[in-house]
Short mmCIF file of N, CA and C in Angstrom, two decimals:
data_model
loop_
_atom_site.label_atom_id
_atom_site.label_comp_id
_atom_site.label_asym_id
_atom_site.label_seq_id
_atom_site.Cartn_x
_atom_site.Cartn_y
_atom_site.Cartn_z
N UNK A 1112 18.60 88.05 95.50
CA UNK A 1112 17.18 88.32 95.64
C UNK A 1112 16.39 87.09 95.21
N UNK A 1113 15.37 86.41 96.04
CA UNK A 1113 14.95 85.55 95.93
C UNK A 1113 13.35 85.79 95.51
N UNK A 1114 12.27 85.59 94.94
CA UNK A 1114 11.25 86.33 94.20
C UNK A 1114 10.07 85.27 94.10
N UNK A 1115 9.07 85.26 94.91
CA UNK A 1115 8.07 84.51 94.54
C UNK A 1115 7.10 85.53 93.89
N UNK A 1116 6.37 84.84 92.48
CA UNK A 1116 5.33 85.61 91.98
C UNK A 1116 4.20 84.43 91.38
N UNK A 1117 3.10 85.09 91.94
CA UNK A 1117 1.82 84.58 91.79
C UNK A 1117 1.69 84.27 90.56
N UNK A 1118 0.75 83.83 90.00
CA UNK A 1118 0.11 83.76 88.98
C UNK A 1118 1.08 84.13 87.58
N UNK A 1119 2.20 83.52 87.56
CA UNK A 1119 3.18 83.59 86.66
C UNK A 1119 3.16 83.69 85.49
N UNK A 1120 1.98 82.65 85.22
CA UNK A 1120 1.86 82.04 83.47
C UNK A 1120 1.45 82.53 82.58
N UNK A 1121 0.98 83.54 82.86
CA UNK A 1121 0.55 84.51 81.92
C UNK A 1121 0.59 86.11 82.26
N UNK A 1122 0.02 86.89 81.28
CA UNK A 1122 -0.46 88.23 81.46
C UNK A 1122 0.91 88.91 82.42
N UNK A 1123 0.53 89.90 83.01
CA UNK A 1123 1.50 90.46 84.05
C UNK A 1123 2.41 89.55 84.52
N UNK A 1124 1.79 88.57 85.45
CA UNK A 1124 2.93 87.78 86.39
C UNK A 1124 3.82 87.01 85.51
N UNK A 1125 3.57 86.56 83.98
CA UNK A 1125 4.68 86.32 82.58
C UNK A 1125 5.57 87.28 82.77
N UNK A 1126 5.31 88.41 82.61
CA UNK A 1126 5.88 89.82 82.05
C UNK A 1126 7.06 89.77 83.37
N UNK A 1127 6.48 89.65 84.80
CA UNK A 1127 7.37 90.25 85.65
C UNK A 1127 8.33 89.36 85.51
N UNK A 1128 7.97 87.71 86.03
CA UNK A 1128 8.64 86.78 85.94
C UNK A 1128 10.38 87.03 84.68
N UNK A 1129 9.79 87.46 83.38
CA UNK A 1129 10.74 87.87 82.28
C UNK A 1129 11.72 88.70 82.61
N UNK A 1130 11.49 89.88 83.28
CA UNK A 1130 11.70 91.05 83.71
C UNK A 1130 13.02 90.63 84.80
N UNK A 1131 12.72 89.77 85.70
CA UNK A 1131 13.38 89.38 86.95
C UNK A 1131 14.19 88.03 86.61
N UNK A 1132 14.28 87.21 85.08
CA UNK A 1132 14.79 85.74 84.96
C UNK A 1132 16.21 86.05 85.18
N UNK A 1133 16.90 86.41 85.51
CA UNK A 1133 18.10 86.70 86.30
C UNK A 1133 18.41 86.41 87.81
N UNK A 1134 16.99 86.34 88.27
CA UNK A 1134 16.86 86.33 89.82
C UNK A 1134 16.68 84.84 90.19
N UNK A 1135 16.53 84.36 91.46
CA UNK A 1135 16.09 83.36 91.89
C UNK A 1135 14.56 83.38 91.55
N UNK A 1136 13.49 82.55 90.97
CA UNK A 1136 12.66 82.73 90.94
C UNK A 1136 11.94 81.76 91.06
N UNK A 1137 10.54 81.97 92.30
CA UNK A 1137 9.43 80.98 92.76
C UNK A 1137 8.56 80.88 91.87
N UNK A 1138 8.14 80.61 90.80
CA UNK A 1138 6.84 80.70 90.12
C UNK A 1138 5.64 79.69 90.34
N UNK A 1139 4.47 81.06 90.71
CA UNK A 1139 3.55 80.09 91.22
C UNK A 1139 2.49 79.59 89.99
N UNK A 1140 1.65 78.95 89.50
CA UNK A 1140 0.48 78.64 89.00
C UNK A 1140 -0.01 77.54 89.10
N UNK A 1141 -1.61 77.35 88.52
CA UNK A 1141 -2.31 76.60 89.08
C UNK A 1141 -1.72 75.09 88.56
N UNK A 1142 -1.00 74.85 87.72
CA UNK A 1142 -1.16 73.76 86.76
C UNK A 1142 0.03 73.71 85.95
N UNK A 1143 0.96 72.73 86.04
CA UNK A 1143 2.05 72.02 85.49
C UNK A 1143 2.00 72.96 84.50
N UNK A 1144 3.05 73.46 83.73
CA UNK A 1144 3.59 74.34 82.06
C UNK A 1144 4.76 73.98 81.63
N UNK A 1145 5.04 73.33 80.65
CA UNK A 1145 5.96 72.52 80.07
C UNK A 1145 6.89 73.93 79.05
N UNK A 1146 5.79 74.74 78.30
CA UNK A 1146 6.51 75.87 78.03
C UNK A 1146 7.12 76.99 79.19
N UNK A 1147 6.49 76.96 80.24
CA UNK A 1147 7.24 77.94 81.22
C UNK A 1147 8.46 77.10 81.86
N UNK A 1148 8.17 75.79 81.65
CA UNK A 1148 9.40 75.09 82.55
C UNK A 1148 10.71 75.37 81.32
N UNK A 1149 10.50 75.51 80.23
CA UNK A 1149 11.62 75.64 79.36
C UNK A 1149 12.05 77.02 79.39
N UNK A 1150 11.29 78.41 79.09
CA UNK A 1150 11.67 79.27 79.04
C UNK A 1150 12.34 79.78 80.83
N UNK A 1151 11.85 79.01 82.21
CA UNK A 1151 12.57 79.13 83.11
C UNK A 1151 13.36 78.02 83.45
N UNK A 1152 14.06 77.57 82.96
CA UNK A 1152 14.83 76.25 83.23
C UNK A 1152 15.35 76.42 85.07
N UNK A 1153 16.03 77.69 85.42
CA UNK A 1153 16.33 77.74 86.76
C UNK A 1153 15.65 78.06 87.81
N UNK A 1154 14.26 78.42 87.49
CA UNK A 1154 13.43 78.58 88.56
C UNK A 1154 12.37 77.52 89.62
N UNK A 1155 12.02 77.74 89.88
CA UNK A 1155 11.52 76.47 91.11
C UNK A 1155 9.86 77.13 90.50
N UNK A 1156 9.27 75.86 90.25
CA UNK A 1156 7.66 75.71 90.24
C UNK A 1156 6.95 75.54 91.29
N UNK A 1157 5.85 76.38 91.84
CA UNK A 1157 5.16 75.69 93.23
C UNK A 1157 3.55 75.78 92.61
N UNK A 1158 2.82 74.69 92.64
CA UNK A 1158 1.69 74.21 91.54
C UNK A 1158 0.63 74.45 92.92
N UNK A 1159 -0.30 75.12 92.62
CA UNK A 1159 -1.25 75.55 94.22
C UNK A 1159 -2.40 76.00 93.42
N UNK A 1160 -3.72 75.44 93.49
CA UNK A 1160 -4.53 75.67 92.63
C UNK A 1160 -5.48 76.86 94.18
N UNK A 1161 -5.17 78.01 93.95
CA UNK A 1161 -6.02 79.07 95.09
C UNK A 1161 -7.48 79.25 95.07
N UNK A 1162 -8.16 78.18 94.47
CA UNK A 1162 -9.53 78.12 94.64
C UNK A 1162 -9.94 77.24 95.12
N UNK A 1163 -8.92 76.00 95.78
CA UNK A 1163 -9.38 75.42 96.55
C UNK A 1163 -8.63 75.69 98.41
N UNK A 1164 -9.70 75.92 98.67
CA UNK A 1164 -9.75 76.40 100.12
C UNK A 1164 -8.24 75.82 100.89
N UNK A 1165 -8.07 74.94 100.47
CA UNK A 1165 -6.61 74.33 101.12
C UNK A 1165 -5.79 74.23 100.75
N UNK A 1166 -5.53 75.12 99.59
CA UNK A 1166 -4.21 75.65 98.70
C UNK A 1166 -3.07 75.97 99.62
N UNK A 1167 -3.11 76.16 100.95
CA UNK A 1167 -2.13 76.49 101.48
C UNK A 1167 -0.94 75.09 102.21
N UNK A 1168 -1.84 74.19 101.76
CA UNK A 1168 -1.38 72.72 101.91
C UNK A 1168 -0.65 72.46 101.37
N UNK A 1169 -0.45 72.63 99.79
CA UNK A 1169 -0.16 72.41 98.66
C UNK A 1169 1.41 73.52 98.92
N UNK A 1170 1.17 74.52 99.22
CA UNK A 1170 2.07 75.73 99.30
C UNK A 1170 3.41 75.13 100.22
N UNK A 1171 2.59 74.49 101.69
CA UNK A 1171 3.52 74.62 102.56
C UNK A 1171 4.37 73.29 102.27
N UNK A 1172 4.78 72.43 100.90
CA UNK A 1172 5.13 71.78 100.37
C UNK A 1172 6.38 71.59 100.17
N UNK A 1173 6.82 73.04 99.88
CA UNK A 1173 7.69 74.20 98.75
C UNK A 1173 8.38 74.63 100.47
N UNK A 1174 8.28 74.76 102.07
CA UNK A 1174 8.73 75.37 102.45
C UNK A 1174 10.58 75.78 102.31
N UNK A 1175 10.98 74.71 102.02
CA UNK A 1175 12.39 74.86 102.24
C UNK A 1175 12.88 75.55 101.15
N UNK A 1176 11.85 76.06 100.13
CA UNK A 1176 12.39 76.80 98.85
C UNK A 1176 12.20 78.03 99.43
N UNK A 1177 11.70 79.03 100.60
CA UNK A 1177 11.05 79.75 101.22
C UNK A 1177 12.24 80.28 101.99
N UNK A 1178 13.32 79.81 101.89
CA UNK A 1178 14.56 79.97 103.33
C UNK A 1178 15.14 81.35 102.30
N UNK A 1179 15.74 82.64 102.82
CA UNK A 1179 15.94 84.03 102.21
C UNK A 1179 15.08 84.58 101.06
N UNK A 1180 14.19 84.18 101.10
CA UNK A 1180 13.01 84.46 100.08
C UNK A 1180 13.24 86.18 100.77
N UNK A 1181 13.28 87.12 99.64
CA UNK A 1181 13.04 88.83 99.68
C UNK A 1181 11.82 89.30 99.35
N UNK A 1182 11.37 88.88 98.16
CA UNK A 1182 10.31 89.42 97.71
C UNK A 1182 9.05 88.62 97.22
N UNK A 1183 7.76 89.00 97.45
CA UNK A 1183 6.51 88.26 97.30
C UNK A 1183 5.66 89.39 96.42
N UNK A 1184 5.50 88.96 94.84
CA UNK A 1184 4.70 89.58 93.68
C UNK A 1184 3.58 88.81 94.17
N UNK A 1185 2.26 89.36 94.95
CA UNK A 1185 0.94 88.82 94.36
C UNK A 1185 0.31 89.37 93.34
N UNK A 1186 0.25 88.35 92.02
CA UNK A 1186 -0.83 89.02 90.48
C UNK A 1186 -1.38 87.80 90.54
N UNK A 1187 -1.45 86.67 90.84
CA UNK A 1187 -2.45 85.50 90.41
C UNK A 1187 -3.85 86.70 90.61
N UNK A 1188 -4.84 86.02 89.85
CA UNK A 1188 -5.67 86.82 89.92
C UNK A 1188 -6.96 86.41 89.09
N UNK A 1189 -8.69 87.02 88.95
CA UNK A 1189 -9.63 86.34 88.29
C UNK A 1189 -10.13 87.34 88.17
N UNK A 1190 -10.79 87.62 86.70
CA UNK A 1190 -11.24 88.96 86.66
C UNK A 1190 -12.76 88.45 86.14
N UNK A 1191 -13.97 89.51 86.31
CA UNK A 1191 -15.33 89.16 86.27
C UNK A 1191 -16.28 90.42 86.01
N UNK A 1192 -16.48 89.91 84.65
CA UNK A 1192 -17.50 91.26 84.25
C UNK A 1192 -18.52 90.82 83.80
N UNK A 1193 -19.51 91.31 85.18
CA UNK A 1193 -20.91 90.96 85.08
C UNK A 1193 -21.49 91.94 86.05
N UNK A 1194 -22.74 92.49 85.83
CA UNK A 1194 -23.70 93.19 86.66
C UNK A 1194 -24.28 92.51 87.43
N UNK A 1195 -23.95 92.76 88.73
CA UNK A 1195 -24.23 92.25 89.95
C UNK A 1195 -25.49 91.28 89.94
N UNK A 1196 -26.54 91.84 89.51
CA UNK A 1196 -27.97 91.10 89.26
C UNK A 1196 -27.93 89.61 89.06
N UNK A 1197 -26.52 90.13 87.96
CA UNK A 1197 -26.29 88.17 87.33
C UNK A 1197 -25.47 87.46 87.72
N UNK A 1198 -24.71 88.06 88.79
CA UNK A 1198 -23.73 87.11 89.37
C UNK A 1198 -24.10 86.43 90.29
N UNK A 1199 -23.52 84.94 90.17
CA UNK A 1199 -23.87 83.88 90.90
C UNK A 1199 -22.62 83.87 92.20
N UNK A 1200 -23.58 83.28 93.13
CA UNK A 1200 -22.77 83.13 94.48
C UNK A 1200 -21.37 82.19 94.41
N UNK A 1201 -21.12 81.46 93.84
CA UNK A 1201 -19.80 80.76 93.22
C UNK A 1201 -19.11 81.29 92.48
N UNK A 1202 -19.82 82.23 91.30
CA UNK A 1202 -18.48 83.55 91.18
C UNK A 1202 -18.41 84.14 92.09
N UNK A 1203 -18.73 84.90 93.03
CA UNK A 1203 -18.19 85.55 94.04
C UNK A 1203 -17.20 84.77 94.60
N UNK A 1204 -17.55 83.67 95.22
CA UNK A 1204 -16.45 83.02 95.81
C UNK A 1204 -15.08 82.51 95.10
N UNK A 1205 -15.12 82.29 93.88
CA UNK A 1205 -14.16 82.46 93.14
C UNK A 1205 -13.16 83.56 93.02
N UNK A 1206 -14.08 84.62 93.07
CA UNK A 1206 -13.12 85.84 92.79
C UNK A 1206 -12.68 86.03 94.27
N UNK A 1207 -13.17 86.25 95.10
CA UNK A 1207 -12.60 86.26 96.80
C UNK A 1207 -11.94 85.19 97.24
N UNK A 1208 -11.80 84.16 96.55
CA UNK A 1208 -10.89 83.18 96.72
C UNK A 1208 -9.31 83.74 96.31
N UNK A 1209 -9.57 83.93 95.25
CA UNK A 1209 -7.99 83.43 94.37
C UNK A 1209 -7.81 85.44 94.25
N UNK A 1210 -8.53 85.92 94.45
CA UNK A 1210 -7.97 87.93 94.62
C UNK A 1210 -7.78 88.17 95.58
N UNK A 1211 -8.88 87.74 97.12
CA UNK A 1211 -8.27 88.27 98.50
C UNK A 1211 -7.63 87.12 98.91
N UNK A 1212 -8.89 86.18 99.10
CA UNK A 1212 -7.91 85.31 100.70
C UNK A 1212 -6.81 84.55 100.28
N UNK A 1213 -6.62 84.43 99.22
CA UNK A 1213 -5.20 83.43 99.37
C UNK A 1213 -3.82 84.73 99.03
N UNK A 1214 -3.65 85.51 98.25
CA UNK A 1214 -2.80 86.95 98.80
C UNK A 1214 -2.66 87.11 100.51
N UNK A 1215 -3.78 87.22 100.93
CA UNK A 1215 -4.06 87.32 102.45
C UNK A 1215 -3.48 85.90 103.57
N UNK A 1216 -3.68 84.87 102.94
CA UNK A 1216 -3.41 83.59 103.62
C UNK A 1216 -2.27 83.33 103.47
N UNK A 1217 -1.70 83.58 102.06
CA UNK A 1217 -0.17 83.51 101.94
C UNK A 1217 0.44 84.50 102.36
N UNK A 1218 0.28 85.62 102.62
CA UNK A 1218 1.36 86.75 102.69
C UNK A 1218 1.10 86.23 104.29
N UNK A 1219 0.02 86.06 105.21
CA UNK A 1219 0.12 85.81 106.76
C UNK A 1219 1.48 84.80 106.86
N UNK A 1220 1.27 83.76 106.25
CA UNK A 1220 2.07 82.06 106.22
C UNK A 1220 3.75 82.33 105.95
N UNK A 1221 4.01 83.18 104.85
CA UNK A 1221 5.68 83.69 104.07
C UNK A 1221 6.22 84.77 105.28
N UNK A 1222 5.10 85.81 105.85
CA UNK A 1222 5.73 86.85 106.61
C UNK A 1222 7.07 85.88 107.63
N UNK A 1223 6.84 84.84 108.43
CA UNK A 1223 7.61 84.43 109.04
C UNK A 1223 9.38 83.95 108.12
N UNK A 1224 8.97 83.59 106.94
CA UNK A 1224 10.10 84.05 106.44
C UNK A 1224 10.56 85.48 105.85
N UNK A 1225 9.69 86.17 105.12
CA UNK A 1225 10.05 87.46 104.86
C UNK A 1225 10.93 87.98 106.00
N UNK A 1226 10.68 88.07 106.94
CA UNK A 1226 10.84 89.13 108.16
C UNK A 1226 12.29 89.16 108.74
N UNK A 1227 12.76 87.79 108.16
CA UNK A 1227 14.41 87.73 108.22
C UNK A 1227 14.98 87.55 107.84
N UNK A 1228 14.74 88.50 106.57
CA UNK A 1228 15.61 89.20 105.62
C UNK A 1228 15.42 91.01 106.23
N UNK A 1229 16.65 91.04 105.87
CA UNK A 1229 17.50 92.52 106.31
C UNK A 1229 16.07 93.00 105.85
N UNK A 1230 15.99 93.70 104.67
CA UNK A 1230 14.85 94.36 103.48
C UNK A 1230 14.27 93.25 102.89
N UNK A 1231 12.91 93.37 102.48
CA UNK A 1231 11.89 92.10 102.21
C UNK A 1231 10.40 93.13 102.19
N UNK A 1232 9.79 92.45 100.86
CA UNK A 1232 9.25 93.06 100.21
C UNK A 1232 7.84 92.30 99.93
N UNK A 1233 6.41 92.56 99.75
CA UNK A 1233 5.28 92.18 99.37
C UNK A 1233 4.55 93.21 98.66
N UNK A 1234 4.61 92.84 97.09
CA UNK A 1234 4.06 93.54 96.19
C UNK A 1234 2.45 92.73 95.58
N UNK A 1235 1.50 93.77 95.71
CA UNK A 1235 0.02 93.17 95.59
C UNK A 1235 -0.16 94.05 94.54
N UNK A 1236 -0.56 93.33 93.54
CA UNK A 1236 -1.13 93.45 91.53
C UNK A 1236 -2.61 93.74 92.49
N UNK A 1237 -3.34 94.81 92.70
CA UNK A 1237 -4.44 95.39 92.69
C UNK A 1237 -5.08 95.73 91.79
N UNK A 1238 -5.87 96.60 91.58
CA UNK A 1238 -6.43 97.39 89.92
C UNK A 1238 -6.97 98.95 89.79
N UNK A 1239 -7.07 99.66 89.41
CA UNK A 1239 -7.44 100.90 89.05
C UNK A 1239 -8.53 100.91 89.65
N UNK A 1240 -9.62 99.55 89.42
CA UNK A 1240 -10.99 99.23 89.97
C UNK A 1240 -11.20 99.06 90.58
N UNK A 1241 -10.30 99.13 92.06
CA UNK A 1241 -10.33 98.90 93.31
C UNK A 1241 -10.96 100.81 93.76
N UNK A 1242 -10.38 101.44 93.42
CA UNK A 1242 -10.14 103.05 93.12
C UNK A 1242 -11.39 103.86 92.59
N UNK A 1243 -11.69 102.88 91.37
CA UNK A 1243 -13.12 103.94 90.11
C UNK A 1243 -14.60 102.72 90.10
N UNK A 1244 -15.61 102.90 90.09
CA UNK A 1244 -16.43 101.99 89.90
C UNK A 1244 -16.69 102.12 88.74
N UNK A 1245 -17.02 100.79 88.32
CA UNK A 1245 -17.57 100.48 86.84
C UNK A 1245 -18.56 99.52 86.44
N UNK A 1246 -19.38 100.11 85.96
CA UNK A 1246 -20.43 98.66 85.71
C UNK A 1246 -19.92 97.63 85.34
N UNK A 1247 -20.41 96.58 85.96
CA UNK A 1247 -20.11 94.96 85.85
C UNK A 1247 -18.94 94.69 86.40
N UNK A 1248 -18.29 95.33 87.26
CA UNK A 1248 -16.74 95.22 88.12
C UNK A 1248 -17.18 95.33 89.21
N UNK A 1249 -18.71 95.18 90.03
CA UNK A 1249 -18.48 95.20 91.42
C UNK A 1249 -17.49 94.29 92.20
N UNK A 1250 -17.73 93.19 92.24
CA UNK A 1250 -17.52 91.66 92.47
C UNK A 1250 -15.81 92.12 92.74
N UNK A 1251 -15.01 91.98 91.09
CA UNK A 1251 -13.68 92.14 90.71
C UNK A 1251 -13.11 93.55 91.47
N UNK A 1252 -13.46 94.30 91.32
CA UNK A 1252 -13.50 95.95 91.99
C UNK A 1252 -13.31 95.82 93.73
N UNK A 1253 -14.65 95.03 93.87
CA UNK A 1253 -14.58 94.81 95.83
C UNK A 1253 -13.30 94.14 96.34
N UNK A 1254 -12.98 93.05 95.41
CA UNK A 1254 -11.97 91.84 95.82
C UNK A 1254 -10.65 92.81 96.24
N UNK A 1255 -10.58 93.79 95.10
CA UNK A 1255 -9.17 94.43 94.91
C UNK A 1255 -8.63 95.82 95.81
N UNK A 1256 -10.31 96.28 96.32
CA UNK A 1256 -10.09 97.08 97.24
C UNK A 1256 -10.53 96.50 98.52
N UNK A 1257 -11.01 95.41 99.00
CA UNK A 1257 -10.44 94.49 100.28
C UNK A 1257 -9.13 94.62 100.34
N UNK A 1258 -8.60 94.03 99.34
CA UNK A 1258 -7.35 93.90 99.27
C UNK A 1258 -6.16 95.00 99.73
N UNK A 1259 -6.71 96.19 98.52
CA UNK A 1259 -5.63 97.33 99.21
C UNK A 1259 -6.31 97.53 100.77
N UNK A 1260 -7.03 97.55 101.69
CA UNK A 1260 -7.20 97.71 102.83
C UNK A 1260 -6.61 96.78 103.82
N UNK A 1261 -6.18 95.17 103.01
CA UNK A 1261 -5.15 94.79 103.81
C UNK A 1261 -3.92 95.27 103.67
N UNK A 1262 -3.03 95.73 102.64
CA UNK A 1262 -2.10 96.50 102.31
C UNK A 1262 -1.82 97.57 102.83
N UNK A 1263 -2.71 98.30 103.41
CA UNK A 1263 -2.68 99.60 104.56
C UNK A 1263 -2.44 98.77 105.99
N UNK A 1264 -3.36 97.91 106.25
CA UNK A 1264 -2.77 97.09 107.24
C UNK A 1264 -1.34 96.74 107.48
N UNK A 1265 -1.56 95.81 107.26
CA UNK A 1265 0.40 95.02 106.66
C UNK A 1265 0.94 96.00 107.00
N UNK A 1266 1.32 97.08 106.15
CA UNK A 1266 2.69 98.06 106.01
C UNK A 1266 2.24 98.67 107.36
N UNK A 1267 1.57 99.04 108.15
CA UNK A 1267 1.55 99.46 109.39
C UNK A 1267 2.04 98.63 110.55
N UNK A 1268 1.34 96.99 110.13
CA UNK A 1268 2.17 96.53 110.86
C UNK A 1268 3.52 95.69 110.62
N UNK A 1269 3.83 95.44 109.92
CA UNK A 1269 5.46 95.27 109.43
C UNK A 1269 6.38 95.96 109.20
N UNK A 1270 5.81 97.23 108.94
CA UNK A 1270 6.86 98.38 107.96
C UNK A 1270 7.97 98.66 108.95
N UNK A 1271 7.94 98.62 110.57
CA UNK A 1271 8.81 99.13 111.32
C UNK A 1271 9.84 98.15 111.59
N UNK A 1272 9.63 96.55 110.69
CA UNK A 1272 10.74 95.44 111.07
C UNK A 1272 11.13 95.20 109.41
N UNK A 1273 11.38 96.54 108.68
CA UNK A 1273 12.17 96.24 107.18
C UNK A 1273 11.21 95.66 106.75
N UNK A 1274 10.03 95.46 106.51
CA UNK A 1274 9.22 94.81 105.21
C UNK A 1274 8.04 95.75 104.58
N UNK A 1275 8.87 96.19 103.81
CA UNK A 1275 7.87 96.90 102.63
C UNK A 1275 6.71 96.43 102.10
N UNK A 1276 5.61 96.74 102.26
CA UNK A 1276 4.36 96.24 101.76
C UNK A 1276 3.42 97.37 100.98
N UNK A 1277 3.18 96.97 99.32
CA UNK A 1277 2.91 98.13 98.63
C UNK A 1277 1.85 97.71 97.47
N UNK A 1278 0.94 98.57 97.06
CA UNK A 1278 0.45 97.72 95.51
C UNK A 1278 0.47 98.52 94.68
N UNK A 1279 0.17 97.54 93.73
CA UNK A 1279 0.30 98.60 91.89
C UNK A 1279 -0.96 98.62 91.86
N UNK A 1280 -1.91 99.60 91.47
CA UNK A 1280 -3.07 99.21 91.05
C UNK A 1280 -3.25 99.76 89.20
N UNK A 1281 -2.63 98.70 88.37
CA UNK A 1281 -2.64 99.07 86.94
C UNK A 1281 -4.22 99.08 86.27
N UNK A 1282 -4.26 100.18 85.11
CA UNK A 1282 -5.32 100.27 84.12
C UNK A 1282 -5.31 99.47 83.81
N UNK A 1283 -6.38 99.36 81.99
CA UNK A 1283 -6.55 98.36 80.94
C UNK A 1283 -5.09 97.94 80.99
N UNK A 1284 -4.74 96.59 80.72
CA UNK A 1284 -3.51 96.03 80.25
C UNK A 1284 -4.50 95.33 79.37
N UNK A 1285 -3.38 95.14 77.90
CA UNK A 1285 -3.73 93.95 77.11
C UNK A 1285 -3.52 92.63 77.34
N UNK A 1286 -4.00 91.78 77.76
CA UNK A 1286 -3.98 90.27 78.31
C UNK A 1286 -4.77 89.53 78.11
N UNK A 1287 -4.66 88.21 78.14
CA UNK A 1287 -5.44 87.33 78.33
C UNK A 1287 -6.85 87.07 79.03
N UNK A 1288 -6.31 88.10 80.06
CA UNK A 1288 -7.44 88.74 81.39
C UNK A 1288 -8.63 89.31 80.77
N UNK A 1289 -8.04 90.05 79.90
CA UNK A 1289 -8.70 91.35 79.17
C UNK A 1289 -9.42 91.21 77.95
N UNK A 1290 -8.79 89.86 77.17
CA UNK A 1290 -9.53 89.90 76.12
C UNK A 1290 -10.82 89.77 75.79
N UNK A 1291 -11.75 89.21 76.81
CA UNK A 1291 -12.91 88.93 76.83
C UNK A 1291 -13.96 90.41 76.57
N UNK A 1292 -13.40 91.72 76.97
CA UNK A 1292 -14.16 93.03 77.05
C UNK A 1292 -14.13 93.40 75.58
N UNK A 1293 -15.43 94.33 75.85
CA UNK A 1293 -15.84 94.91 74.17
C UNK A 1293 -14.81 96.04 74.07
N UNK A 1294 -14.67 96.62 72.90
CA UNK A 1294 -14.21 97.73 72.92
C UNK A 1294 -15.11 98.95 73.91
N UNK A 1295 -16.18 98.81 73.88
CA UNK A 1295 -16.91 100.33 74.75
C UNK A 1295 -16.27 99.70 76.17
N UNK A 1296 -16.10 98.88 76.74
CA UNK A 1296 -15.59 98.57 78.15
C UNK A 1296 -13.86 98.89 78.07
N UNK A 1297 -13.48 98.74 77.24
CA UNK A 1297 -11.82 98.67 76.98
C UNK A 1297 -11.94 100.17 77.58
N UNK A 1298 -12.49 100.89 76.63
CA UNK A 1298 -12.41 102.35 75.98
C UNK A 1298 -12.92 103.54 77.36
N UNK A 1299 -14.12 102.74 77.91
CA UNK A 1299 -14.57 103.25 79.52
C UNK A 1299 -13.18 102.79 80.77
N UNK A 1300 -12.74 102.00 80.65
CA UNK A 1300 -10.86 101.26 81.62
C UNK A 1300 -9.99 102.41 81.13
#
């Protein structure tokens, strides 16, 4: 099983990455890690910063690491808590950068390898908040339920050539992501 996962370096995509260091593993993030290169000594790094529009440049770099690739974890991810009023048009695009379109741009670009493998898999880190509204999560909330609406897509159209396409949409996790919220926001998640 061969395993690319997003946003590796921390929070969740750490956790899975740990979970799976047995496996072949792609780890993606924005920026060189000298501690992740030690604790994965056998895994392959692919460095793709997804907020710039041509991250997929950077990606298609890495193709020959891409040959029986099974499974694709998207969690890279940007989270944003602010009431709409105050959000600036560059956070938006931030968060629709690096939550939909590059999940979306990459999973289009990998399907041609996914698809020939027997079973092959695309797992999308969504959120609860895609699901419940919450003040100051429009922005983060919209990104994630775009998202699961491409995920209904996809698995309709792949599901009948072996490729599973599915998301988690997890609660509060404690993270890095997370630490920034008060307790009354923790406690409302």
């Amino acid at each position: 099983m061969k395993i690319l996962i997003t946003g590796a370096n921390r929070g969740i995509g750490l956790e899975i990455a740990r979970f799976y260091k047995d496996k072949t593993l792609l780890l993606h993030m924005r920026q060189p890690s000298l501690e992740m290169e030690k604790e994965f000594p056998n895994a392959i790094f692919l460095y793709a910063d997804f907020l710039q529009p041509s991250f997929l440049e950077d990606i298609k770099q890495y193709e020959e690491c891409f040959k029986n690739l099974t499974c694709v974890i998207h969690n890279a991810g940007i989270s944003l808590n602010k009431l709409a009023i105050s959000t600036r048009p560059e956070e938006v695009d931030q968060v629709l950068h690096v939550n939909l379109r590059a999940p979306i741009i990459l999973s289009n670009y990998l399907l041609k390898f996914l698809l020939k493998e027997p079973e092959s898999q695309i797992i999308f880190i969504a959120s609860v908040l895609a699901h419940k509204g919450i003040s100051g999560s429009s922005v983060y909330g919209a990104s994630k339920g775009a998202l699961l609406s491409y995920v209904k897509h996809l698995a309709k159209e792949y599901g009948s050539k072996n490729l599973r396409v599915n998301s988690i949409s997890p609660g509060y996790i404690d993270t890095e992501m997370t630490a920034s919220l008060s307790p009354e926001k923790i406690e409302e998640y």
